[in-house]
Tab-separated table of C-alpha atoms and ligand atoms in Angstrom:
chain	number	residue	atom	x	y	z
A	1	MET	CA	6.628	2.652	11.839
A	2	SER	CA	3.915	4.261	9.782
A	3	ILE	CA	6.044	4.973	6.704
A	4	VAL	CA	6.819	1.557	5.233
A	5	ASN	CA	7.659	-0.076	1.927
A	6	ALA	CA	5.397	-2.663	0.337
A	7	ARG	CA	7.655	-5.680	0.822
A	8	GLU	CA	7.782	-5.467	4.611
A	9	ILE	CA	4.002	-5.400	5.041
A	10	MET	CA	3.542	-8.045	2.352
A	11	LEU	CA	5.955	-10.433	4.053
A	12	GLU	CA	3.736	-10.294	7.136
A	13	ALA	CA	0.639	-10.707	4.976
A	14	ALA	CA	2.017	-13.719	3.108
A	15	LYS	CA	2.957	-15.397	6.393
A	16	GLY	CA	-0.444	-14.629	7.914
A	17	LYS	CA	-2.446	-15.675	4.801
A	18	TYR	CA	-4.055	-12.309	4.247
A	19	ALA	CA	-3.355	-9.560	1.693
A	20	VAL	CA	-2.751	-5.824	1.695
A	21	GLY	CA	-4.864	-3.631	-0.575
A	22	ALA	CA	-3.197	-1.128	-2.885
A	23	PHE	CA	-5.784	1.546	-3.577
A	24	ASN	CA	-5.491	3.932	-6.485
A	25	VAL	CA	-6.002	7.623	-5.723
A	26	THR	CA	-6.089	10.744	-7.867
A	27	ASP	CA	-6.882	13.375	-5.259
A	28	LEU	CA	-6.648	14.249	-1.581
A	29	SER	CA	-10.220	13.308	-0.578
A	30	GLN	CA	-9.699	9.825	-1.994
A	31	LEU	CA	-6.351	9.492	-0.267
A	32	GLU	CA	-7.866	10.539	3.072
A	33	GLY	CA	-10.728	8.083	2.565
A	34	VAL	CA	-8.268	5.212	2.052
A	35	VAL	CA	-6.385	6.134	5.217
A	36	ASP	CA	-9.645	6.568	7.187
A	37	ALA	CA	-10.647	2.986	6.368
A	38	ALA	CA	-7.219	1.572	7.249
A	39	VAL	CA	-7.131	3.417	10.578
A	40	GLU	CA	-10.700	2.447	11.413
A	41	LEU	CA	-10.008	-1.241	10.719
A	42	LYS	CA	-6.425	-1.230	12.027
A	43	SER	CA	-5.088	-2.469	8.708
A	44	PRO	CA	-1.831	-1.890	6.837
A	45	VAL	CA	-2.509	-0.156	3.532
A	46	ILE	CA	-0.878	0.868	0.266
A	47	ILE	CA	-1.758	4.148	-1.405
A	48	GLN	CA	-1.046	3.903	-5.106
A	49	THR	CA	-0.905	6.475	-7.843
A	50	SER	CA	-0.513	5.851	-11.524
A	51	VAL	CA	1.936	7.877	-13.551
A	52	LYS	CA	-0.498	10.441	-15.016
A	53	PRO	CA	-1.789	11.817	-11.691
A	54	ALA	CA	1.731	11.672	-10.257
A	55	LYS	CA	2.922	13.890	-13.096
A	56	PHE	CA	-0.143	16.128	-12.896
A	57	LEU	CA	-0.011	16.698	-9.130
A	58	GLY	CA	3.770	16.324	-8.786
A	59	ALA	CA	5.579	13.413	-7.153
A	60	ASP	CA	7.070	15.761	-4.541
A	61	VAL	CA	3.631	17.099	-3.621
A	62	LEU	CA	2.150	13.600	-3.296
A	63	VAL	CA	5.073	12.450	-1.182
A	64	ALA	CA	4.773	15.479	1.129
A	65	ILE	CA	1.085	14.699	1.673
A	66	TYR	CA	1.809	10.989	2.115
A	67	ARG	CA	4.607	11.516	4.632
A	68	THR	CA	2.588	13.993	6.668
A	69	ILE	CA	-0.405	11.670	6.859
A	70	ALA	CA	1.523	8.414	7.283
A	71	ALA	CA	3.814	9.792	9.996
A	72	ALA	CA	0.788	10.626	12.128
A	73	ALA	CA	-1.223	7.483	11.328
A	74	PRO	CA	-1.309	4.530	13.741
A	75	VAL	CA	-1.102	2.027	10.871
A	76	PRO	CA	1.692	1.244	8.365
A	77	ILE	CA	1.197	3.001	5.043
A	78	CYS	CA	3.132	2.620	1.793
A	79	LEU	CA	3.131	4.952	-1.219
A	80	HIS	CA	3.306	2.979	-4.462
A	81	LEU	CA	3.894	4.135	-8.045
A	82	ASP	CA	1.878	1.833	-10.293
A	83	HIS	CA	2.767	0.583	-13.791
A	84	CYS	CA	5.507	3.054	-14.626
A	85	THR	CA	7.039	2.245	-18.000
A	86	GLU	CA	9.736	4.946	-17.821
A	87	VAL	CA	12.926	4.037	-15.984
A	88	GLY	CA	13.763	7.738	-15.498
A	89	TYR	CA	10.410	8.516	-13.891
A	90	CYS	CA	10.686	5.482	-11.591
A	91	LYS	CA	13.964	6.910	-10.352
A	92	LYS	CA	12.488	10.387	-9.961
A	93	CYS	CA	9.679	9.035	-7.760
A	94	ALA	CA	12.173	7.023	-5.722
A	95	ASP	CA	14.164	10.206	-5.153
A	96	ALA	CA	10.971	12.051	-4.197
A	97	GLY	CA	10.139	9.500	-1.475
A	98	TYR	CA	7.761	6.873	-2.866
A	99	THR	CA	8.337	3.682	-0.879
A	100	ASN	CA	7.333	1.183	-3.581
A	101	ILE	CA	8.047	1.564	-7.274
A	102	MET	CA	6.611	-0.593	-10.025
A	103	ILE	CA	8.680	-0.659	-13.182
A	104	ASP	CA	6.447	-2.174	-15.835
A	105	ALA	CA	8.684	-3.256	-18.697
A	106	SER	CA	6.442	-6.236	-19.436
A	107	LYS	CA	5.847	-5.051	-22.997
A	108	GLN	CA	9.581	-5.192	-23.729
A	109	SER	CA	11.410	-8.341	-24.790
A	110	TYR	CA	12.308	-10.620	-21.876
A	111	GLU	CA	15.895	-9.330	-21.975
A	112	GLY	CA	14.710	-5.719	-22.087
A	113	ASN	CA	12.379	-6.352	-19.159
A	114	VAL	CA	15.232	-7.837	-17.117
A	115	SER	CA	17.642	-5.000	-17.840
A	116	GLN	CA	15.160	-2.151	-17.193
A	117	THR	CA	13.800	-3.809	-14.057
A	118	LYS	CA	17.269	-4.490	-12.681
A	119	ASP	CA	18.295	-0.903	-13.372
A	120	VAL	CA	15.359	0.375	-11.256
A	121	VAL	CA	15.937	-2.207	-8.504
A	122	ASP	CA	19.624	-1.310	-8.181
A	123	TYR	CA	18.841	2.401	-8.137
A	124	CYS	CA	16.021	2.198	-5.571
A	125	HIS	CA	18.065	0.016	-3.247
A	126	ARG	CA	20.830	2.626	-3.307
A	127	VAL	CA	18.369	5.446	-2.534
A	128	GLY	CA	16.836	3.831	0.552
A	129	PRO	CA	14.432	1.209	1.881
A	130	ILE	CA	12.293	1.240	-1.258
A	131	SER	CA	10.830	-1.994	-2.561
A	132	VAL	CA	10.484	-2.582	-6.290
A	133	GLU	CA	7.742	-4.437	-8.130
A	134	GLY	CA	8.116	-5.869	-11.623
A	135	GLU	CA	5.791	-7.689	-13.996
A	136	LEU	CA	6.157	-10.630	-16.322
A	137	GLY	CA	3.481	-11.453	-18.878
A	138	THR	CA	0.628	-9.084	-19.626
A	139	VAL	CA	-2.297	-7.987	-17.476
A	140	GLY	CA	-4.995	-7.485	-20.068
A	141	GLY	CA	-7.161	-4.436	-20.518
A	142	VAL	CA	-10.875	-5.008	-20.394
A	143	GLU	CA	-11.101	-5.414	-24.165
A	144	ASP	CA	-8.384	-7.976	-24.224
A	145	GLN	CA	-9.349	-9.903	-21.136
A	146	ILE	CA	-10.670	-13.033	-22.794
A	147	LYS	CA	-7.842	-13.102	-25.295
A	148	VAL	CA	-5.224	-12.780	-22.572
A	149	ALA	CA	-6.820	-15.513	-20.494
A	150	GLU	CA	-6.827	-17.850	-23.458
A	151	ASP	CA	-3.428	-16.990	-24.780
A	152	GLU	CA	-0.900	-18.956	-22.772
A	153	ALA	CA	1.972	-16.924	-24.194
A	154	GLN	CA	0.872	-13.793	-22.354
A	155	LEU	CA	0.675	-15.360	-18.912
A	156	ALA	CA	3.807	-15.593	-16.787
A	157	ASN	CA	5.782	-18.786	-17.292
A	158	PRO	CA	6.677	-20.151	-13.809
A	159	LYS	CA	10.232	-21.204	-14.694
A	160	GLN	CA	10.929	-17.903	-16.392
A	161	ALA	CA	9.349	-16.087	-13.417
A	162	VAL	CA	11.958	-17.531	-11.079
A	163	GLU	CA	14.751	-16.599	-13.483
A	164	PHE	CA	13.300	-13.106	-13.809
A	165	VAL	CA	13.151	-12.507	-10.066
A	166	GLU	CA	16.668	-13.846	-9.574
A	167	ALA	CA	18.137	-11.865	-12.468
A	168	THR	CA	16.564	-8.583	-11.377
A	169	GLY	CA	16.681	-8.791	-7.572
A	170	LEU	CA	13.001	-7.810	-7.409
A	171	ASP	CA	11.388	-7.331	-3.975
A	172	ILE	CA	7.822	-8.136	-4.986
A	173	PHE	CA	6.541	-9.712	-8.170
A	174	ALA	CA	3.416	-9.389	-10.311
A	175	PRO	CA	2.972	-12.437	-12.568
A	176	ALA	CA	0.251	-12.232	-15.216
A	177	ILE	CA	-2.313	-14.910	-14.336
A	178	GLY	CA	-5.341	-13.798	-16.349
A	179	THR	CA	-6.620	-10.907	-14.237
A	180	ALA	CA	-7.454	-7.731	-16.116
A	181	HIS	CA	-7.631	-3.991	-15.580
A	182	GLY	CA	-10.946	-2.193	-15.828
A	183	VAL	CA	-14.280	-3.938	-15.408
A	184	TYR	CA	-14.513	-7.678	-16.103
A	185	LYS	CA	-16.906	-8.383	-18.952
A	186	THR	CA	-17.719	-11.865	-17.784
A	187	LYS	CA	-19.156	-12.862	-14.429
A	188	ASN	CA	-16.545	-15.553	-13.963
A	189	PRO	CA	-13.231	-14.256	-15.320
A	190	LYS	CA	-10.775	-16.954	-16.284
A	191	ILE	CA	-8.005	-16.793	-13.704
A	192	ASP	CA	-5.109	-19.233	-13.597
A	193	PHE	CA	-4.998	-19.905	-9.838
A	194	GLU	CA	-2.672	-22.872	-10.207
A	195	ARG	CA	-0.143	-20.780	-12.067
A	196	LEU	CA	0.029	-18.331	-9.157
A	197	GLY	CA	0.340	-21.234	-6.718
A	198	LYS	CA	3.112	-22.813	-8.736
A	199	ILE	CA	5.078	-19.565	-9.011
A	200	ASN	CA	4.634	-19.009	-5.277
A	201	GLN	CA	5.826	-22.516	-4.517
A	202	MET	CA	8.894	-22.099	-6.717
A	203	LEU	CA	9.791	-18.645	-5.366
A	204	ASN	CA	8.675	-18.856	-1.767
A	205	GLY	CA	8.354	-22.557	-0.987
A	206	GLY	CA	11.498	-22.536	1.113
A	207	GLY	CA	10.494	-19.375	3.015
A	208	ILE	CA	8.832	-16.212	1.774
A	209	LYS	CA	11.304	-14.007	-0.079
A	210	THR	CA	9.408	-12.381	-2.920
A	211	PRO	CA	5.725	-11.791	-2.107
A	212	LEU	CA	3.309	-11.819	-5.041
A	213	VAL	CA	0.998	-9.106	-6.360
A	214	VAL	CA	-2.391	-9.555	-8.030
A	215	HIS	CA	-3.410	-6.785	-10.433
A	216	GLY	CA	-6.943	-6.105	-11.621
A	217	GLY	CA	-8.705	-6.459	-8.249
A	218	THR	CA	-11.870	-4.589	-9.256
A	219	GLY	CA	-14.730	-6.994	-9.935
A	220	LEU	CA	-12.990	-10.194	-8.840
A	221	PRO	CA	-15.500	-12.426	-7.032
A	222	GLU	CA	-14.827	-12.802	-3.295
A	223	ASP	CA	-14.217	-16.543	-3.501
A	224	TYR	CA	-11.629	-15.906	-6.230
A	225	ILE	CA	-9.868	-13.426	-3.987
A	226	ARG	CA	-9.764	-15.890	-1.099
A	227	LYS	CA	-8.320	-18.532	-3.388
A	228	LEU	CA	-5.735	-16.121	-4.789
A	229	ILE	CA	-4.613	-15.252	-1.242
A	230	GLU	CA	-4.378	-18.975	-0.501
A	231	MET	CA	-2.174	-19.342	-3.608
A	232	GLY	CA	0.205	-16.605	-2.451
A	233	GLY	CA	-1.325	-13.251	-3.483
A	234	ALA	CA	-0.233	-10.770	-0.798
A	235	LYS	CA	-1.114	-7.456	-2.486
A	236	PHE	CA	-4.210	-6.672	-4.516
A	237	ASN	CA	-4.326	-3.591	-6.716
A	238	VAL	CA	-7.705	-1.890	-6.796
A	239	SER	CA	-8.034	1.037	-9.168
A	240	THR	CA	-11.152	1.064	-11.326
A	241	GLU	CA	-13.535	0.693	-8.371
A	242	LEU	CA	-12.057	3.753	-6.661
A	243	LYS	CA	-12.283	5.814	-9.844
A	244	HIS	CA	-15.937	4.860	-10.216
A	245	THR	CA	-16.609	5.586	-6.555
A	246	LEU	CA	-15.045	9.044	-6.842
A	247	ILE	CA	-17.034	10.047	-9.917
A	248	ASP	CA	-20.292	8.459	-8.724
A	249	ALA	CA	-20.077	10.089	-5.275
A	250	GLN	CA	-19.473	13.501	-6.845
A	251	PHE	CA	-22.263	13.026	-9.378
A	252	GLU	CA	-24.769	11.826	-6.806
A	253	TYR	CA	-23.976	14.616	-4.371
A	254	LEU	CA	-24.110	17.322	-7.020
A	255	SER	CA	-27.318	15.950	-8.536
A	256	ALA	CA	-29.021	16.005	-5.141
A	257	HIS	CA	-27.677	19.462	-4.199
A	258	ARG	CA	-27.680	21.332	-7.477
A	259	GLU	CA	-28.303	24.743	-5.838
A	260	GLU	CA	-25.457	24.374	-3.353
A	261	TYR	CA	-21.930	25.677	-4.001
A	262	ASP	CA	-19.909	24.154	-1.175
A	263	PRO	CA	-16.940	22.137	-2.512
A	264	GLY	CA	-16.055	20.963	0.998
A	265	LYS	CA	-19.300	18.993	1.167
A	266	VAL	CA	-18.534	17.245	-2.128
A	267	ASP	CA	-15.138	16.294	-0.700
A	268	VAL	CA	-16.774	14.892	2.439
A	269	ALA	CA	-19.106	12.782	0.289
A	270	VAL	CA	-16.163	11.419	-1.713
A	271	ARG	CA	-14.022	10.726	1.356
A	272	ASP	CA	-16.856	8.864	3.030
A	273	ALA	CA	-17.746	6.811	-0.053
A	274	ILE	CA	-14.100	5.817	-0.524
A	275	ARG	CA	-13.789	4.899	3.162
A	276	LYS	CA	-16.712	2.489	2.799
A	277	VAL	CA	-15.431	0.839	-0.395
A	278	VAL	CA	-11.902	0.457	0.963
A	279	GLY	CA	-13.256	-0.856	4.278
A	280	HIS	CA	-15.117	-3.552	2.383
A	281	TRP	CA	-11.947	-4.504	0.533
A	282	ILE	CA	-9.920	-4.633	3.744
A	283	GLN	CA	-12.440	-7.103	5.118
A	284	ILE	CA	-12.336	-9.285	2.003
A	285	LEU	CA	-8.522	-9.259	2.077
A	286	ARG	CA	-8.601	-10.145	5.788
A	287	SER	CA	-6.127	-7.465	6.795
A	288	THR	CA	-8.437	-6.114	9.503
A	289	GLY	CA	-6.580	-5.838	12.829
A	290	LYS	CA	-3.209	-6.697	11.216
A	291	ALA	CA	-1.620	-3.253	11.702
B	1	LIG	ZN1	-2.115	-3.220	-12.648
């Protein structure tokens, strides 16, 4: 029960009008901190890694850690590969034991996106109960955020979104709606709530089949998050905030204990700081007690 894919916990979330957090980790202390918060608050959770740390640490190593921790945890936990642009590496991580794979071919032509995404979907479904996430449109970087929000062409077109999901057989779907990676430059980022609602209505109006993902969680105001959940967002990716928390916790601990050489204590500081940040997110996403 503890090792799950993303779709199964998101189906529950979408029905219950809450969302599951997908928290980006680059090391073991962070990963443990994410799990600590989920266990403490009895919440389902998604551990996510981007491609660089997966390659650096090794997909097999990450999966071994994940499976050991998740098998013993009293809450459902998914291991998600985020924004992978290489079909071959998506397949490698599926073979290794990731339970959710995101193929991000959103920079390709529409046809290229469909064919690469479908290739990964077909492969993962043959390997096992692995859900696959795909993206249509572009989630802007922090520099491009305003431009993306203003440029209609880069947001997901609802009609095309339905065609995309049907053509690829995707399990979960990330439509670009104006959210951005990194830190939002403006206090009130321009998010197209209605677009998410429309896509959700078209895909899931007759019963939830393909739960929706919101990227760029860091820095979104709480009332925006509530509205996005209302519009169908069932998974929120949070990366930048965890990176900042890791570095800040290390810096603060080391600055205050410059004469000490005890790496274990730095790890404890990181794990605890991550637990607090993730706990706050779990509360905002309303997944507390849903495990
Ligand atoms: Zn993302």
